[in-house]
Every structure is written in C-alpha cells, then in structure tokens.
PDB file of C-alpha atoms in Angstrom:
ATOM      1  CA  MET A   1    -120.856  24.730 143.388  1.00 72.00           C
ATOM      2  CA  THR A   2    -118.106  27.345 143.650  1.00 82.00           C
ATOM      3  CA  LYS A   3    -114.465  26.339 144.009  1.00 84.00           C
ATOM      4  CA  ARG A   4    -114.183  27.999 147.398  1.00 86.00           C
ATOM      5  CA  ASN A   5    -117.250  26.122 148.667  1.00 89.00           C
ATOM      6  CA  PHE A   6    -115.816  22.820 147.430  1.00 90.00           C
ATOM      7  CA  VAL A   7    -112.603  23.427 149.387  1.00 91.00           C
ATOM      8  CA  PHE A   8    -114.713  24.202 152.458  1.00 93.00           C
ATOM      9  CA  LEU A   9    -116.700  20.964 151.942  1.00 93.00           C
ATOM     10  CA  SER A  10    -113.422  19.023 151.586  1.00 93.00           C
ATOM     11  CA  ILE A  11    -112.203  20.362 154.940  1.00 94.00           C
ATOM     12  CA  LEU A  12    -115.586  19.488 156.487  1.00 95.00           C
ATOM     13  CA  PHE A  13    -115.367  15.983 154.979  1.00 93.00           C
ATOM     14  CA  ALA A  14    -111.908  15.464 156.528  1.00 93.00           C
ATOM     15  CA  ILE A  15    -113.141  16.593 159.955  1.00 93.00           C
ATOM     16  CA  LEU A  16    -116.279  14.408 159.837  1.00 93.00           C
ATOM     17  CA  SER A  17    -114.230  11.432 158.603  1.00 91.00           C
ATOM     18  CA  ALA A  18    -111.855  11.859 161.535  1.00 90.00           C
ATOM     19  CA  LEU A  19    -114.747  11.999 164.026  1.00 89.00           C
ATOM     20  CA  LEU A  20    -116.425   8.933 162.499  1.00 89.00           C
ATOM     21  CA  SER A  21    -113.160   6.997 162.362  1.00 87.00           C
ATOM     22  CA  SER A  22    -112.473   7.751 166.029  1.00 84.00           C
ATOM     23  CA  SER A  23    -115.632   5.828 166.975  1.00 83.00           C
ATOM     24  CA  LEU A  24    -114.815   2.772 164.820  1.00 81.00           C
ATOM     25  CA  GLY A  25    -112.730  -0.150 166.016  1.00 75.00           C
ATOM     26  CA  ALA A  26    -112.733  -3.511 167.727  1.00 74.00           C
ATOM     27  CA  MET A  27    -113.148  -1.859 171.145  1.00 74.00           C
ATOM     28  CA  HIS A  28    -116.334   0.115 171.756  1.00 76.00           C
ATOM     29  CA  ILE A  29    -115.389   3.275 173.619  1.00 73.00           C
ATOM     30  CA  GLN A  30    -117.809   5.104 175.892  1.00 73.00           C
ATOM     31  CA  TRP A  31    -117.051   8.813 175.590  1.00 71.00           C
ATOM     32  CA  GLU A  32    -117.338   9.341 179.362  1.00 69.00           C
ATOM     33  CA  GLU A  33    -114.510   6.832 179.834  1.00 68.00           C
ATOM     34  CA  LEU A  34    -112.174   9.234 178.065  1.00 68.00           C
ATOM     35  CA  LEU A  35    -112.328  11.529 181.085  1.00 69.00           C
ATOM     36  CA  THR A  36    -110.571   8.821 183.102  1.00 71.00           C
ATOM     37  CA  LEU A  37    -107.050   9.052 181.796  1.00 66.00           C
ATOM     38  CA  GLU A  38    -105.958   5.763 183.377  1.00 71.00           C
ATOM     39  CA  SER A  39    -108.728   3.663 181.781  1.00 76.00           C
ATOM     40  CA  ILE A  40    -107.958   1.213 178.948  1.00 79.00           C
ATOM     41  CA  GLU A  41    -110.471   2.990 176.698  1.00 77.00           C
ATOM     42  CA  SER A  42    -108.677   6.265 177.236  1.00 81.00           C
ATOM     43  CA  LYS A  43    -105.279   4.772 176.399  1.00 81.00           C
ATOM     44  CA  VAL A  44    -106.642   3.066 173.261  1.00 81.00           C
ATOM     45  CA  PHE A  45    -108.263   6.298 172.122  1.00 83.00           C
ATOM     46  CA  PHE A  46    -105.384   8.717 172.752  1.00 84.00           C
ATOM     47  CA  GLU A  47    -102.402   6.417 172.132  1.00 85.00           C
ATOM     48  CA  ILE A  48    -103.711   4.347 169.186  1.00 85.00           C
ATOM     49  CA  ARG A  49    -106.733   5.836 167.439  1.00 87.00           C
ATOM     50  CA  ILE A  50    -105.838   9.537 167.456  1.00 90.00           C
ATOM     51  CA  PRO A  51    -102.306   9.013 166.020  1.00 90.00           C
ATOM     52  CA  ARG A  52    -103.817   6.656 163.451  1.00 90.00           C
ATOM     53  CA  ILE A  53    -106.454   9.183 162.416  1.00 91.00           C
ATOM     54  CA  LEU A  54    -103.880  11.971 162.120  1.00 91.00           C
ATOM     55  CA  LEU A  55    -101.567   9.730 160.101  1.00 90.00           C
ATOM     56  CA  GLY A  56    -104.460   8.804 157.800  1.00 90.00           C
ATOM     57  CA  ILE A  57    -105.265  12.461 157.114  1.00 92.00           C
ATOM     58  CA  PHE A  58    -101.611  13.412 156.621  1.00 91.00           C
ATOM     59  CA  VAL A  59    -100.768  10.455 154.369  1.00 90.00           C
ATOM     60  CA  GLY A  60    -103.984  10.534 152.337  1.00 90.00           C
ATOM     61  CA  GLY A  61    -103.668  14.293 151.950  1.00 91.00           C
ATOM     62  CA  SER A  62    -100.011  14.161 150.934  1.00 90.00           C
ATOM     63  CA  LEU A  63    -100.576  11.364 148.396  1.00 89.00           C
ATOM     64  CA  ALA A  64    -103.519  13.155 146.768  1.00 91.00           C
ATOM     65  CA  TRP A  65    -101.609  16.463 146.765  1.00 90.00           C
ATOM     66  CA  SER A  66     -98.561  14.773 145.193  1.00 89.00           C
ATOM     67  CA  GLY A  67    -100.816  13.195 142.579  1.00 89.00           C
ATOM     68  CA  ALA A  68    -102.154  16.639 141.681  1.00 90.00           C
ATOM     69  CA  LEU A  69     -98.565  17.946 141.352  1.00 89.00           C
ATOM     70  CA  ALA A  70     -97.573  14.977 139.154  1.00 85.00           C
ATOM     71  CA  GLN A  71    -100.594  15.525 136.908  1.00 86.00           C
ATOM     72  CA  GLY A  72     -99.677  19.209 136.649  1.00 85.00           C
ATOM     73  CA  LEU A  73     -96.035  18.377 135.890  1.00 82.00           C
ATOM     74  CA  PHE A  74     -96.932  15.972 133.086  1.00 80.00           C
ATOM     75  CA  ARG A  75    -100.002  18.000 132.095  1.00 78.00           C
ATOM     76  CA  ASN A  76    -101.923  14.740 132.063  1.00 76.00           C
ATOM     77  CA  PRO A  77    -104.875  13.960 134.392  1.00 75.00           C
ATOM     78  CA  ILE A  78    -104.282  10.185 134.426  1.00 71.00           C
ATOM     79  CA  VAL A  79    -100.747  10.298 135.820  1.00 74.00           C
ATOM     80  CA  ASP A  80     -99.809   9.343 139.370  1.00 76.00           C
ATOM     81  CA  PRO A  81     -96.513   9.752 141.336  1.00 75.00           C
ATOM     82  CA  GLY A  82     -95.636   6.115 140.712  1.00 73.00           C
ATOM     83  CA  LEU A  83     -94.662   7.015 137.146  1.00 72.00           C
ATOM     84  CA  ILE A  84     -91.468   8.743 138.318  1.00 73.00           C
ATOM     85  CA  GLY A  85     -90.277   5.666 140.172  1.00 76.00           C
ATOM     86  CA  ILE A  86     -90.868   6.695 143.782  1.00 79.00           C
ATOM     87  CA  THR A  87     -93.302   3.923 144.646  1.00 81.00           C
ATOM     88  CA  ALA A  88     -91.168   1.261 142.958  1.00 83.00           C
ATOM     89  CA  GLY A  89     -88.024   2.532 144.728  1.00 83.00           C
ATOM     90  CA  CYS A  90     -89.766   2.483 148.093  1.00 83.00           C
ATOM     91  CA  SER A  91     -91.118  -1.008 147.425  1.00 84.00           C
ATOM     92  CA  LEU A  92     -87.722  -2.367 146.354  1.00 85.00           C
ATOM     93  CA  PHE A  93     -85.867  -1.052 149.391  1.00 84.00           C
ATOM     94  CA  ALA A  94     -88.659  -2.147 151.726  1.00 82.00           C
ATOM     95  CA  SER A  95     -88.467  -5.614 150.151  1.00 83.00           C
ATOM     96  CA  VAL A  96     -84.693  -5.687 150.725  1.00 83.00           C
ATOM     97  CA  ALA A  97     -85.215  -4.748 154.389  1.00 81.00           C
ATOM     98  CA  ILE A  98     -87.945  -7.379 154.864  1.00 81.00           C
ATOM     99  CA  VAL A  99     -86.221 -10.261 153.055  1.00 81.00           C
ATOM    100  CA  LEU A 100     -82.550  -9.571 153.847  1.00 78.00           C
ATOM    101  CA  GLY A 101     -83.037  -7.780 157.170  1.00 71.00           C
ATOM    102  CA  ASN A 102     -81.808 -10.734 159.216  1.00 70.00           C
ATOM    103  CA  SER A 103     -78.561 -10.859 157.243  1.00 71.00           C
ATOM    104  CA  ILE A 104     -77.688  -7.155 157.364  1.00 69.00           C
ATOM    105  CA  PRO A 105     -76.834  -5.767 160.840  1.00 66.00           C
ATOM    106  CA  PHE A 106     -78.167  -2.211 160.411  1.00 63.00           C
ATOM    107  CA  LEU A 107     -81.540  -3.511 159.139  1.00 61.00           C
ATOM    108  CA  HIS A 108     -82.477  -5.162 162.421  1.00 62.00           C
ATOM    109  CA  SER A 109     -84.264  -2.220 164.024  1.00 63.00           C
ATOM    110  CA  ILE A 110     -88.014  -1.667 163.839  1.00 60.00           C
ATOM    111  CA  TRP A 111     -87.397   1.538 161.878  1.00 68.00           C
ATOM    112  CA  SER A 112     -85.246  -0.157 159.217  1.00 73.00           C
ATOM    113  CA  VAL A 113     -88.071  -0.831 156.743  1.00 74.00           C
ATOM    114  CA  VAL A 114     -89.362   2.726 157.090  1.00 77.00           C
ATOM    115  CA  ILE A 115     -85.996   4.464 156.738  1.00 79.00           C
ATOM    116  CA  PHE A 116     -84.680   2.118 154.048  1.00 79.00           C
ATOM    117  CA  SER A 117     -87.885   2.473 152.042  1.00 79.00           C
ATOM    118  CA  PHE A 118     -87.776   6.276 152.310  1.00 81.00           C
ATOM    119  CA  VAL A 119     -84.156   6.325 151.112  1.00 83.00           C
ATOM    120  CA  GLY A 120     -85.087   4.027 148.204  1.00 82.00           C
ATOM    121  CA  GLY A 121     -87.901   6.295 147.064  1.00 80.00           C
ATOM    122  CA  ILE A 122     -85.708   9.401 147.138  1.00 81.00           C
ATOM    123  CA  LEU A 123     -82.816   7.607 145.389  1.00 84.00           C
ATOM    124  CA  SER A 124     -84.976   6.303 142.543  1.00 83.00           C
ATOM    125  CA  CYS A 125     -86.485   9.761 142.101  1.00 79.00           C
ATOM    126  CA  LEU A 126     -83.038  11.369 141.920  1.00 82.00           C
ATOM    127  CA  ILE A 127     -81.762   8.721 139.473  1.00 84.00           C
ATOM    128  CA  ILE A 128     -84.674   9.362 137.123  1.00 81.00           C
ATOM    129  CA  PHE A 129     -84.193  13.100 137.437  1.00 77.00           C
ATOM    130  CA  PHE A 130     -80.484  12.984 136.524  1.00 81.00           C
ATOM    131  CA  ILE A 131     -80.969  10.442 133.703  1.00 82.00           C
ATOM    132  CA  SER A 132     -83.623  12.600 132.089  1.00 77.00           C
ATOM    133  CA  LYS A 133     -81.573  15.797 132.330  1.00 76.00           C
ATOM    134  CA  ALA A 134     -79.612  16.691 129.172  1.00 74.00           C
ATOM    135  CA  LYS A 135     -77.984  19.983 128.169  1.00 71.00           C
ATOM    136  CA  GLY A 136     -79.400  21.669 131.255  1.00 69.00           C
ATOM    137  CA  ARG A 137     -82.988  20.772 130.389  1.00 73.00           C
ATOM    138  CA  THR A 138     -85.327  18.157 131.801  1.00 72.00           C
ATOM    139  CA  GLU A 139     -87.688  16.817 129.162  1.00 74.00           C
ATOM    140  CA  ILE A 140     -91.044  15.522 130.378  1.00 73.00           C
ATOM    141  CA  GLU A 141     -90.917  12.650 127.891  1.00 76.00           C
ATOM    142  CA  SER A 142     -87.479  11.619 129.210  1.00 79.00           C
ATOM    143  CA  ILE A 143     -88.786  11.640 132.801  1.00 79.00           C
ATOM    144  CA  LEU A 144     -91.684   9.418 131.763  1.00 79.00           C
ATOM    145  CA  LEU A 145     -89.528   6.937 129.839  1.00 82.00           C
ATOM    146  CA  SER A 146     -86.850   6.864 132.576  1.00 83.00           C
ATOM    147  CA  GLY A 147     -89.585   6.262 135.153  1.00 82.00           C
ATOM    148  CA  ILE A 148     -90.962   3.334 133.154  1.00 84.00           C
ATOM    149  CA  ALA A 149     -87.466   1.807 132.886  1.00 86.00           C
ATOM    150  CA  VAL A 150     -86.628   2.262 136.586  1.00 85.00           C
ATOM    151  CA  ASN A 151     -90.044   0.888 137.557  1.00 84.00           C
ATOM    152  CA  ALA A 152     -89.393  -2.217 135.444  1.00 87.00           C
ATOM    153  CA  ILE A 153     -85.945  -2.749 137.022  1.00 88.00           C
ATOM    154  CA  CYS A 154     -87.284  -2.281 140.564  1.00 86.00           C
ATOM    155  CA  PHE A 155     -90.209  -4.648 140.071  1.00 85.00           C
ATOM    156  CA  SER A 156     -87.912  -7.274 138.538  1.00 90.00           C
ATOM    157  CA  ALA A 157     -85.674  -7.050 141.607  1.00 89.00           C
ATOM    158  CA  ILE A 158     -88.754  -7.267 143.862  1.00 87.00           C
ATOM    159  CA  GLY A 159     -89.745 -10.422 141.967  1.00 88.00           C
ATOM    160  CA  ILE A 160     -86.330 -11.967 142.686  1.00 89.00           C
ATOM    161  CA  LEU A 161     -86.575 -11.038 146.374  1.00 85.00           C
ATOM    162  CA  SER A 162     -90.101 -12.479 146.547  1.00 85.00           C
ATOM    163  CA  TYR A 163     -88.790 -15.733 145.062  1.00 87.00           C
ATOM    164  CA  MET A 164     -86.036 -15.840 147.723  1.00 85.00           C
ATOM    165  CA  ALA A 165     -88.368 -14.954 150.629  1.00 83.00           C
ATOM    166  CA  SER A 166     -89.614 -17.415 153.225  1.00 84.00           C
ATOM    167  CA  GLU A 167     -93.383 -17.851 153.743  1.00 84.00           C
ATOM    168  CA  ALA A 168     -93.407 -15.392 156.650  1.00 83.00           C
ATOM    169  CA  GLN A 169     -91.384 -12.821 154.692  1.00 80.00           C
ATOM    170  CA  LEU A 170     -93.639 -13.294 151.666  1.00 84.00           C
ATOM    171  CA  ARG A 171     -96.682 -12.589 153.814  1.00 83.00           C
ATOM    172  CA  ASN A 172     -95.037  -9.429 155.181  1.00 79.00           C
ATOM    173  CA  LEU A 173     -94.229  -8.327 151.633  1.00 81.00           C
ATOM    174  CA  SER A 174     -97.838  -8.875 150.543  1.00 82.00           C
ATOM    175  CA  LEU A 175     -99.222  -6.943 153.526  1.00 79.00           C
ATOM    176  CA  TRP A 176     -96.768  -4.080 152.964  1.00 78.00           C
ATOM    177  CA  ASN A 177     -97.822  -3.870 149.315  1.00 79.00           C
ATOM    178  CA  MET A 178    -101.500  -3.578 150.276  1.00 80.00           C
ATOM    179  CA  GLY A 179    -100.899  -0.724 152.744  1.00 80.00           C
ATOM    180  CA  SER A 180    -101.786  -0.286 156.410  1.00 83.00           C
ATOM    181  CA  LEU A 181    -101.882   2.473 159.012  1.00 83.00           C
ATOM    182  CA  GLY A 182    -101.133  -0.085 161.731  1.00 80.00           C
ATOM    183  CA  GLY A 183     -97.629   1.347 162.284  1.00 78.00           C
ATOM    184  CA  SER A 184     -98.927   4.742 163.384  1.00 82.00           C
ATOM    185  CA  SER A 185     -97.778   6.272 166.667  1.00 83.00           C
ATOM    186  CA  TRP A 186     -97.087   9.703 168.119  1.00 87.00           C
ATOM    187  CA  ASN A 187     -93.400   9.001 167.535  1.00 84.00           C
ATOM    188  CA  VAL A 188     -93.962   8.393 163.794  1.00 82.00           C
ATOM    189  CA  ILE A 189     -96.056  11.538 163.420  1.00 85.00           C
ATOM    190  CA  GLN A 190     -93.498  13.610 165.281  1.00 83.00           C
ATOM    191  CA  SER A 191     -90.614  12.245 163.186  1.00 79.00           C
ATOM    192  CA  PHE A 192     -92.295  12.791 159.815  1.00 80.00           C
ATOM    193  CA  SER A 193     -94.464  15.833 160.593  1.00 81.00           C
ATOM    194  CA  ILE A 194     -92.244  18.183 158.581  1.00 82.00           C
ATOM    195  CA  PHE A 195     -92.958  16.155 155.425  1.00 80.00           C
ATOM    196  CA  TYR A 196     -96.701  16.081 156.082  1.00 81.00           C
ATOM    197  CA  ILE A 197     -97.080  19.844 156.329  1.00 82.00           C
ATOM    198  CA  LEU A 198     -95.090  20.504 153.131  1.00 79.00           C
ATOM    199  CA  PRO A 199     -98.305  20.602 151.052  1.00 79.00           C
ATOM    200  CA  LEU A 200     -99.829  23.326 153.181  1.00 80.00           C
ATOM    201  CA  ILE A 201     -96.603  25.372 153.009  1.00 84.00           C
ATOM    202  CA  PHE A 202     -95.975  25.054 149.265  1.00 82.00           C
ATOM    203  CA  SER A 203     -99.528  25.061 147.850  1.00 81.00           C
ATOM    204  CA  PRO A 204     -99.908  28.859 147.732  1.00 84.00           C
ATOM    205  CA  LEU A 205     -96.393  29.192 146.245  1.00 83.00           C
ATOM    206  CA  LEU A 206     -96.959  26.688 143.407  1.00 85.00           C
ATOM    207  CA  SER A 207    -100.554  27.229 142.378  1.00 86.00           C
ATOM    208  CA  ARG A 208     -99.945  30.211 140.043  1.00 86.00           C
ATOM    209  CA  GLN A 209     -96.999  28.533 138.278  1.00 87.00           C
ATOM    210  CA  LEU A 210     -98.974  25.310 137.800  1.00 87.00           C
ATOM    211  CA  ASN A 211    -101.905  27.247 136.366  1.00 88.00           C
ATOM    212  CA  VAL A 212     -99.559  28.837 133.816  1.00 87.00           C
ATOM    213  CA  LEU A 213     -97.802  25.519 133.073  1.00 84.00           C
ATOM    214  CA  ILE A 214    -101.137  24.099 131.883  1.00 83.00           C
ATOM    215  CA  LEU A 215    -100.734  26.334 128.798  1.00 83.00           C
ATOM    216  CA  GLY A 216     -97.460  24.582 127.863  1.00 80.00           C
ATOM    217  CA  GLU A 217     -93.764  24.997 128.671  1.00 79.00           C
ATOM    218  CA  LYS A 218     -93.015  27.559 125.968  1.00 81.00           C
ATOM    219  CA  GLU A 219     -96.016  29.653 126.875  1.00 82.00           C
ATOM    220  CA  ALA A 220     -95.113  29.467 130.570  1.00 82.00           C
ATOM    221  CA  SER A 221     -91.544  30.586 129.775  1.00 83.00           C
ATOM    222  CA  HIS A 222     -92.865  33.555 127.782  1.00 84.00           C
ATOM    223  CA  LEU A 223     -94.953  34.543 130.799  1.00 82.00           C
ATOM    224  CA  GLY A 224     -91.872  34.633 133.058  1.00 82.00           C
ATOM    225  CA  ILE A 225     -92.026  31.172 134.631  1.00 82.00           C
ATOM    226  CA  SER A 226     -88.682  29.363 134.963  1.00 84.00           C
ATOM    227  CA  THR A 227     -89.978  25.968 133.892  1.00 82.00           C
ATOM    228  CA  GLU A 228     -86.721  24.128 134.675  1.00 82.00           C
ATOM    229  CA  VAL A 229     -86.712  25.395 138.256  1.00 86.00           C
ATOM    230  CA  LEU A 230     -90.423  24.642 138.589  1.00 86.00           C
ATOM    231  CA  LYS A 231     -90.022  21.054 137.294  1.00 83.00           C
ATOM    232  CA  THR A 232     -87.077  20.456 139.634  1.00 83.00           C
ATOM    233  CA  ILE A 233     -89.033  21.735 142.637  1.00 86.00           C
ATOM    234  CA  LEU A 234     -92.072  19.629 141.695  1.00 85.00           C
ATOM    235  CA  ILE A 235     -90.024  16.433 141.353  1.00 82.00           C
ATOM    236  CA  ILE A 236     -88.252  17.033 144.681  1.00 84.00           C
ATOM    237  CA  LEU A 237     -91.523  17.772 146.496  1.00 86.00           C
ATOM    238  CA  ILE A 238     -93.285  14.734 145.000  1.00 85.00           C
ATOM    239  CA  GLY A 239     -90.302  12.520 145.894  1.00 82.00           C
ATOM    240  CA  ILE A 240     -90.109  13.666 149.508  1.00 83.00           C
ATOM    241  CA  SER A 241     -93.856  13.694 150.077  1.00 85.00           C
ATOM    242  CA  VAL A 242     -94.651  10.310 148.505  1.00 84.00           C
ATOM    243  CA  GLY A 243     -91.464   8.697 149.824  1.00 80.00           C
ATOM    244  CA  SER A 244     -92.286   9.660 153.408  1.00 81.00           C
ATOM    245  CA  CYS A 245     -95.868   8.372 153.053  1.00 84.00           C
ATOM    246  CA  ILE A 246     -95.141   5.055 151.317  1.00 82.00           C
ATOM    247  CA  SER A 247     -92.272   4.238 153.671  1.00 78.00           C
ATOM    248  CA  ILE A 248     -94.653   4.487 156.650  1.00 82.00           C
ATOM    249  CA  VAL A 249     -97.857   2.884 155.371  1.00 83.00           C
ATOM    250  CA  GLY A 250     -96.713   0.754 152.430  1.00 80.00           C
ATOM    251  CA  ASN A 251     -98.105   0.884 148.913  1.00 79.00           C
ATOM    252  CA  MET A 252    -101.301   2.903 148.736  1.00 78.00           C
ATOM    253  CA  GLY A 253    -102.844   2.978 145.281  1.00 73.00           C
ATOM    254  CA  PHE A 254    -105.877   4.890 144.033  1.00 76.00           C
ATOM    255  CA  VAL A 255    -105.598   7.988 146.305  1.00 83.00           C
ATOM    256  CA  GLY A 256    -102.823   9.718 144.363  1.00 82.00           C
ATOM    257  CA  LEU A 257    -104.424   8.995 140.988  1.00 80.00           C
ATOM    258  CA  ALA A 258    -108.161   9.244 141.553  1.00 82.00           C
ATOM    259  CA  VAL A 259    -108.611  11.996 144.158  1.00 88.00           C
ATOM    260  CA  PRO A 260    -107.017  14.771 142.033  1.00 88.00           C
ATOM    261  CA  HIS A 261    -109.026  13.524 139.075  1.00 84.00           C
ATOM    262  CA  ILE A 262    -112.259  13.636 141.100  1.00 85.00           C
ATOM    263  CA  VAL A 263    -111.519  17.181 142.281  1.00 89.00           C
ATOM    264  CA  ARG A 264    -110.658  18.252 138.725  1.00 87.00           C
ATOM    265  CA  LEU A 265    -113.958  16.851 137.429  1.00 84.00           C
ATOM    266  CA  VAL A 266    -115.863  18.948 139.986  1.00 87.00           C
ATOM    267  CA  ILE A 267    -114.013  22.285 140.116  1.00 87.00           C
ATOM    268  CA  GLY A 268    -111.707  22.271 137.106  1.00 85.00           C
ATOM    269  CA  GLN A 269    -107.953  22.836 136.945  1.00 84.00           C
ATOM    270  CA  ASP A 270    -107.487  25.977 139.027  1.00 88.00           C
ATOM    271  CA  TYR A 271    -104.591  24.935 141.277  1.00 89.00           C
ATOM    272  CA  ARG A 272    -105.324  27.717 143.775  1.00 89.00           C
ATOM    273  CA  TYR A 273    -108.215  25.540 144.971  1.00 91.00           C
ATOM    274  CA  LEU A 274    -107.372  22.110 143.537  1.00 91.00           C
ATOM    275  CA  LEU A 275    -104.303  21.491 145.747  1.00 90.00           C
ATOM    276  CA  TYR A 276    -106.126  22.265 148.993  1.00 92.00           C
ATOM    277  CA  ALA A 277    -109.237  20.306 147.967  1.00 92.00           C
ATOM    278  CA  CYS A 278    -107.067  17.280 147.043  1.00 91.00           C
ATOM    279  CA  TYR A 279    -105.260  17.388 150.382  1.00 92.00           C
ATOM    280  CA  PHE A 280    -108.357  17.393 152.561  1.00 93.00           C
ATOM    281  CA  LEU A 281    -110.434  15.060 150.354  1.00 92.00           C
ATOM    282  CA  GLY A 282    -107.559  12.543 150.153  1.00 91.00           C
ATOM    283  CA  GLY A 283    -106.962  12.774 153.895  1.00 91.00           C
ATOM    284  CA  GLY A 284    -110.646  12.273 154.704  1.00 91.00           C
ATOM    285  CA  LEU A 285    -110.950   9.339 152.292  1.00 89.00           C
ATOM    286  CA  LEU A 286    -107.988   7.466 153.769  1.00 89.00           C
ATOM    287  CA  CYS A 287    -109.095   8.240 157.326  1.00 90.00           C
ATOM    288  CA  ILE A 288    -112.592   6.851 156.876  1.00 88.00           C
ATOM    289  CA  ALA A 289    -111.272   3.881 154.852  1.00 88.00           C
ATOM    290  CA  ASP A 290    -108.975   2.993 157.743  1.00 87.00           C
ATOM    291  CA  GLY A 291    -111.896   3.162 160.188  1.00 86.00           C
ATOM    292  CA  ILE A 292    -113.902   0.768 158.032  1.00 87.00           C
ATOM    293  CA  CYS A 293    -111.004  -1.676 157.581  1.00 85.00           C
ATOM    294  CA  ARG A 294    -110.804  -2.002 161.390  1.00 83.00           C
ATOM    295  CA  ILE A 295    -114.398  -3.192 161.820  1.00 83.00           C
ATOM    296  CA  ILE A 296    -115.111  -5.453 158.808  1.00 80.00           C
ATOM    297  CA  ILE A 297    -113.448  -8.527 160.336  1.00 76.00           C
ATOM    298  CA  ALA A 298    -112.752  -7.169 163.870  1.00 72.00           C
ATOM    299  CA  PRO A 299    -110.626  -7.731 165.883  1.00 75.00           C
ATOM    300  CA  SER A 300    -108.457  -8.358 162.791  1.00 76.00           C
ATOM    301  CA  GLU A 301    -108.245  -5.764 160.058  1.00 79.00           C
ATOM    302  CA  ILE A 302    -107.944  -5.836 156.297  1.00 82.00           C
ATOM    303  CA  PRO A 303    -105.384  -3.741 154.344  1.00 81.00           C
ATOM    304  CA  VAL A 304    -106.608  -0.191 153.946  1.00 82.00           C
ATOM    305  CA  GLY A 305    -105.579  -0.046 150.284  1.00 77.00           C
ATOM    306  CA  ILE A 306    -108.392  -2.481 149.475  1.00 79.00           C
ATOM    307  CA  VAL A 307    -110.977  -0.283 151.190  1.00 81.00           C
ATOM    308  CA  THR A 308    -109.835   2.964 149.552  1.00 78.00           C
ATOM    309  CA  ALA A 309    -110.287   1.357 146.147  1.00 73.00           C
ATOM    310  CA  LEU A 310    -113.717  -0.047 147.097  1.00 77.00           C
ATOM    311  CA  LEU A 311    -114.893   3.305 148.495  1.00 72.00           C
ATOM    312  CA  GLY A 312    -113.506   5.587 145.856  1.00 67.00           C
ATOM    313  CA  SER A 313    -113.926   3.627 142.641  1.00 70.00           C
ATOM    314  CA  PRO A 314    -117.764   3.688 142.408  1.00 73.00           C
ATOM    315  CA  PHE A 315    -117.821   7.424 143.123  1.00 67.00           C
ATOM    316  CA  PHE A 316    -115.046   7.961 140.603  1.00 66.00           C
ATOM    317  CA  LEU A 317    -116.896   5.979 137.931  1.00 73.00           C
ATOM    318  CA  SER A 318    -120.184   7.806 138.621  1.00 70.00           C
ATOM    319  CA  LEU A 319    -118.438  11.167 138.160  1.00 63.00           C
ATOM    320  CA  ILE A 320    -116.913  10.057 134.852  1.00 66.00           C
ATOM    321  CA  ARG A 321    -120.318   8.820 133.656  1.00 70.00           C
ATOM    322  CA  LYS A 322    -122.004  12.052 134.750  1.00 65.00           C
ATOM    323  CA  ARG A 323    -119.321  14.081 132.997  1.00 60.00           C
ATOM    324  CA  LYS A 324    -119.860  12.186 129.739  1.00 59.00           C
ATOM    325  CA  GLN A 325    -123.606  12.783 129.917  1.00 59.00           C
ATOM    326  CA  ILE A 326    -122.993  16.528 130.384  1.00 51.00           C
ATOM    327  CA  VAL A 327    -120.527  16.658 127.473  1.00 50.00           C
TER     328      VAL A 327
END
C-alpha cells in the first residue's frame, strides 16, 4: 500500500466512523425524523450527537498527531505526550478544581475544571521546558528527566487530593481519569476550535524538518535546520494541543502512543504522510469508540478510554506480531 493511499484510507475511516457513530446511542433515530426540526430525535441528533462526533474526531486526531510529534521530538517510537508532563499537569489542576472547587470562589463555574486543567497542562509544559534549558540549548535527555520528575510530583499531589476527596469527588476524579466525550457541545467546539485545527495548519510546515531530525540533531543542523527553534515549536504545539484535549475530555490513554506507532508500522517514518494519517486514524478511532461506549450498557455509558484500549490494542499487537514475522 502506498503512503498516499493509506492517508486516503485514514480519511475514509474517519468519515465512516463518524457516520456509524451517528447511528449509535440509547435513542434509536429514524432518519426521516431528522427532517422535522422540532422533533426530539432531531434535537438529540443535531445538538448532542453531531457535536460529540466532531469533538471525538478533533480530540482523537489532535492526540494522535501530538503523539507523532512527541515521538519525532524524542526520536523514539514508544514515547507519548505524557512524558513532558502535560497530562500530569492537566490531571493535577483538574483534581484541584474537582476536590477544592467548593472552597475556591472562581472554581464554581461549569467551565472551571476545563479552564483550570488547560492552564495546568500548559504550566507544567513550560516549567519542564525552562528547567531543561541550559546555556541556550534544550537537551532531549533533560526534557525527559524533567518530565519524569514533574510527573512524579503531580501524581503525588493528585494522591493527596484523592485522599482528601469525598466519595462523590473521588468518583468524579475516577471518571475524569478514564475520559469521556460527555461534555461535548457546540459551545465547546466553538471555543476550542482554533486548537483543534492546529494540526492541519502546521503539518505541512513541520514534516520536512521532522524528517531531517530523524537523522540526529547534529546532522539536522548541518542541513540547515535550527533544531532549537524546532524543538521549542514542537513542545509548544504539543502542550497546547494535548492540554486543550485533556482539559475537555479527561485522561485519554492509548491514542497518543499507539496510533502513531500503528501508522509508522504501516507506512514508515515519512512525516509528510504520517502526521495526516495519524490525525484522521486517531479521530476515527476515538469517534467509533465513543459510539460503542454509548450502547454497551445503554442508557448509561462507560468511559471511552476503556473502549479505545479494547479496540486498538488487539490490532496494535497483531501489527507488531506481523512485523516480527516479516523481519
């Protein structure tokens, strides 16, 4: 399969996933009912399912795209954005908003968890970036070690907050950590849309530099790439993209790590195609996973993070096994 064809199949997969997901849910919707704008089916479809499907594609796509950037930055295919502290920062600030929200006046609004979590992700990313910078250079090893340290601090603080939390707050913390697209709305999509289209804007600008960076930093510098500027841009983009996603849907494992790895196993490391394929494959995977999580125990739903892992892991393992047989 050619790389261009795989990107086309990824786009097709995202579209088909969106169509399938639109038909899944506790309420069975007759398509002819959609023509009656005042019907309940019409309102459920246009006001709940469509925003949820769009959010699933945007978030899944952004997480997978950020994972591909992180793996390119570290030149390691088993890295995910969580290593540079964004996920831990988001989780810590979301935990503060959930547990201490009743005690802090400006954390009372419905948007407090989202905004506070987003700020936490960006802050932790910036802290790691400045800690790892020395003599005008940002060493990859320093970023990794700083990320491990900040992650440990954040998760210790989350442990303390979990110990302080009431039963209801503890349940909210657990649900947030397993991820959900239940908070989707047109308002959310409109507010965060600029972050969700970043991948499509920056992919063509970064692909050549990332392809050269695979050779190594010194080699990339000799070929005219400003590696310091490139690393700074990558960290900022990963921080904004992942921070905006995690703050809305909660922790969402697997997508950012496994989807880029799956794409790399199929079409190699050419970032001209890999970034686009990751975006649409990740978006389609999260979209269809969300559709499934709505019907397993309908009318309740299970956290979508569980379904993404169940859907993607067998396919991921089969690709690794197939790859070993080829090698």
